Amino acid sequence: MKETANTQTNINSQWFALSVQPGLEKHTAQALQKRVPGVDEVVVPMETLRKNNRLGQKIAVDKLIFPGYAFVRAHLQGPDGSMNTVVYDRVLAMHGVRDFVGSVRNTAEGQVATVTPMTEQEITDIKDYMAKNQEDGGRIENAFKEGDAIRVTGGSFMGLEGRVIRVENEQGKATVVLRVFGRETSVELNTADIERVTS
């Protein structure tokens, strides 16, 4: 007789990483939470980015930390590694789900034998980062620091390279030294108009 989620005993609730279709992360997470018994929690890690646009206006945008992934706490396997195939199959049947990350397949039958769970520390670190990001009001995107080598990507100095000598990331302003007409000149630019140059 085929086992059901109710007849499986000693199935641990653990965290697993799911590969999901990009663009459907939040939709898939909501569907899993609502429709799959045995799924206790689903997390799609997001962060808020603060930046200044080219007009100098402060804007905040929400961004996925791990595009194409969701993290699910589910009753998937017992202490002996035995699979709760009902929950496993229902999760994989959801629109947008590709596969469990860390699936180990039985080579003879081609069926999944085990799925490697995440550690509690991994999911704790993700949740802690999300909480701190929210508490801080977001992370400044492309924050620069003094000494950074940069290239100008907009405005009348576009294409020139230089280095940052002073920066106000919150205000979206950076003073940079550029080589113009054979001599070094310091100019103030919008941080939206520069990019970091890696050597």
Coordinates of C-alpha atoms in Angstrom, one line a residue:
M1 CA 0.0 0.0 0.0
K2 CA 1.3 3.4 -0.9
E3 CA 2.3 5.6 2.1
T4 CA 0.6 8.9 2.6
A5 CA 1.8 11.9 4.5
N6 CA -0.4 10.9 7.5
T7 CA 0.9 7.3 7.7
Q8 CA 4.6 8.3 7.4
T9 CA 6.1 8.5 10.9
N10 CA 9.0 10.5 12.3
I11 CA 9.2 12.8 9.3
N12 CA 11.4 15.7 10.3
S13 CA 10.6 19.3 9.3
Q14 CA 13.8 20.6 7.6
W15 CA 14.8 23.4 5.3
F16 CA 15.5 22.6 1.6
A17 CA 16.5 24.7 -1.3
L18 CA 14.3 24.6 -4.4
S19 CA 15.2 25.6 -7.9
V20 CA 12.3 27.5 -9.3
Q21 CA 11.5 29.2 -12.6
P22 CA 12.9 32.7 -12.6
G23 CA 10.2 35.4 -12.4
L24 CA 7.9 33.0 -10.5
E25 CA 9.7 32.9 -7.2
K26 CA 7.0 34.7 -5.1
H27 CA 4.0 33.1 -6.9
T28 CA 5.5 29.6 -6.5
A29 CA 6.2 30.3 -2.8
Q30 CA 2.6 31.4 -2.1
A31 CA 1.2 28.4 -3.9
L32 CA 3.4 25.9 -2.0
Q33 CA 2.4 27.5 1.3
K34 CA -1.3 27.3 0.6
R35 CA -1.7 24.1 -1.4
V36 CA 0.9 21.5 -0.2
P37 CA 0.2 19.8 3.2
G38 CA 3.6 19.0 4.8
V39 CA 5.1 22.4 3.8
D40 CA 5.4 24.5 6.9
E41 CA 7.1 27.6 5.6
V42 CA 8.5 29.1 2.4
V43 CA 11.0 31.9 2.1
V44 CA 11.9 33.9 -1.0
P45 CA 14.8 36.1 0.3
M46 CA 14.4 39.7 -0.7
E47 CA 16.3 42.9 0.1
T48 CA 15.6 46.5 -0.3
L49 CA 18.1 48.6 -2.3
R50 CA 18.4 52.3 -1.9
K51 CA 19.8 54.3 -4.7
N52 CA 19.7 57.6 -6.5
N53 CA 18.5 57.8 -10.0
R54 CA 20.1 60.0 -12.7
L55 CA 17.9 62.9 -11.6
G56 CA 19.3 62.6 -8.1
Q57 CA 16.0 61.3 -6.7
K58 CA 16.2 58.8 -3.9
I59 CA 14.4 55.6 -4.7
A60 CA 14.1 52.2 -3.1
V61 CA 13.5 48.9 -4.9
D62 CA 13.0 45.4 -3.7
K63 CA 15.3 42.8 -5.2
L64 CA 15.6 39.0 -5.0
I65 CA 18.8 37.9 -3.2
F66 CA 18.8 34.5 -4.9
P67 CA 16.9 34.7 -8.2
G68 CA 15.6 31.3 -9.3
Y69 CA 15.5 29.9 -5.8
A70 CA 13.1 29.5 -2.9
F71 CA 13.6 27.9 0.5
V72 CA 11.0 25.5 1.9
R73 CA 10.6 24.0 5.4
A74 CA 8.9 20.7 4.8
H75 CA 8.4 17.2 6.3
L76 CA 10.3 15.5 3.5
Q77 CA 12.4 12.8 5.0
G78 CA 12.8 10.9 8.3
P79 CA 15.9 10.5 10.5
D80 CA 16.8 7.4 8.6
G81 CA 16.7 9.3 5.3
S82 CA 13.5 7.7 4.1
M83 CA 11.6 9.9 1.7
N84 CA 8.1 11.2 2.2
T85 CA 7.3 10.7 -1.4
V86 CA 3.8 12.3 -1.1
V87 CA 5.2 15.7 0.0
Y88 CA 8.1 15.4 -2.5
D89 CA 5.8 14.7 -5.4
R90 CA 3.4 17.4 -4.5
V91 CA 6.1 20.0 -4.3
L92 CA 7.6 19.0 -7.6
A93 CA 4.1 19.1 -9.2
M94 CA 3.6 22.8 -8.4
H95 CA 3.8 25.2 -11.3
G96 CA 7.2 26.9 -11.3
V97 CA 9.1 24.3 -9.3
R98 CA 12.1 22.7 -11.1
D99 CA 13.7 20.5 -8.6
F100 CA 15.1 20.2 -5.1
V101 CA 18.7 21.3 -4.8
G102 CA 20.9 18.4 -3.6
S103 CA 18.7 15.6 -4.9
V104 CA 20.5 12.3 -5.0
R105 CA 18.9 9.8 -7.4
N106 CA 19.0 6.0 -7.4
T107 CA 21.0 5.2 -10.5
A108 CA 19.2 1.9 -11.0
E109 CA 15.7 3.2 -10.8
G110 CA 16.2 6.8 -11.5
Q111 CA 14.1 7.8 -8.5
V112 CA 15.2 10.3 -5.9
A113 CA 16.7 8.5 -2.9
T114 CA 17.5 11.5 -0.7
V115 CA 17.6 15.3 -0.7
T116 CA 20.3 17.1 1.2
P117 CA 18.7 19.6 3.6
M118 CA 20.1 23.0 4.4
T119 CA 21.7 23.6 7.8
E120 CA 19.8 25.6 10.4
Q121 CA 22.7 28.1 10.3
E122 CA 22.3 28.7 6.6
I123 CA 18.6 29.7 6.9
T124 CA 19.3 31.6 10.1
D125 CA 21.9 33.7 8.3
I126 CA 19.5 34.4 5.4
K127 CA 16.7 35.5 7.8
D128 CA 19.0 37.6 9.9
Y129 CA 20.3 39.4 6.8
M130 CA 16.7 40.1 5.7
A131 CA 15.7 41.4 9.1
K132 CA 18.8 43.7 9.3
N133 CA 18.2 45.0 5.8
Q134 CA 14.6 45.9 6.7
E135 CA 15.8 47.5 10.0
D136 CA 18.4 49.6 8.2
G137 CA 15.9 50.7 5.7
G138 CA 17.7 48.9 2.9
R139 CA 21.2 48.6 1.5
I140 CA 22.8 51.3 -0.6
E141 CA 23.3 49.9 -4.1
N142 CA 26.7 50.2 -5.6
A143 CA 28.1 52.0 -2.6
F144 CA 31.5 53.5 -3.4
K145 CA 34.5 54.2 -1.1
E146 CA 37.5 56.5 -1.3
G147 CA 40.2 55.1 -3.6
D148 CA 37.8 53.1 -5.9
A149 CA 38.8 53.1 -9.5
I150 CA 35.8 54.2 -11.6
R151 CA 34.6 54.8 -15.1
V152 CA 32.1 57.5 -16.0
T153 CA 29.0 56.0 -17.7
G154 CA 26.9 59.2 -18.2
G155 CA 27.1 62.9 -18.7
S156 CA 29.8 65.0 -20.4
F157 CA 32.7 63.0 -18.9
M158 CA 31.3 59.6 -20.2
G159 CA 34.1 57.1 -20.9
L160 CA 36.7 58.7 -18.8
E161 CA 38.3 56.8 -15.9
G162 CA 39.5 58.0 -12.6
R163 CA 39.3 57.4 -8.8
V164 CA 37.0 58.4 -6.0
I165 CA 38.5 60.9 -3.5
R166 CA 35.3 61.7 -1.6
V167 CA 31.9 60.1 -1.5
E168 CA 28.5 60.6 0.0
N169 CA 26.6 57.4 -0.8
E170 CA 23.5 58.5 1.0
Q171 CA 23.3 61.6 -1.2
G172 CA 24.4 59.8 -4.3
K173 CA 27.3 62.1 -4.8
A174 CA 31.0 61.3 -5.4
T175 CA 34.0 63.6 -6.0
V176 CA 36.3 61.9 -8.5
V177 CA 39.6 62.8 -10.1
L178 CA 39.6 62.4 -13.8
R179 CA 42.4 63.0 -16.4
V180 CA 41.0 65.7 -18.7
F181 CA 43.1 67.2 -21.5
G182 CA 46.3 65.8 -20.0
R183 CA 45.8 67.0 -16.4
E184 CA 44.0 65.7 -13.4
T185 CA 40.7 67.4 -12.6
S186 CA 38.4 66.8 -9.7
V187 CA 34.7 66.8 -10.5
E188 CA 31.5 66.0 -8.5
L189 CA 29.3 63.3 -10.1
N190 CA 26.1 61.5 -9.4
T191 CA 27.0 57.9 -8.3
A192 CA 24.4 56.7 -10.8
D193 CA 26.8 58.0 -13.5
I194 CA 29.8 56.0 -12.5
E195 CA 30.7 52.3 -12.2
R196 CA 33.5 50.5 -10.4
V197 CA 36.4 49.3 -12.6
T198 CA 38.0 46.0 -11.6
S199 CA 41.6 45.5 -12.5

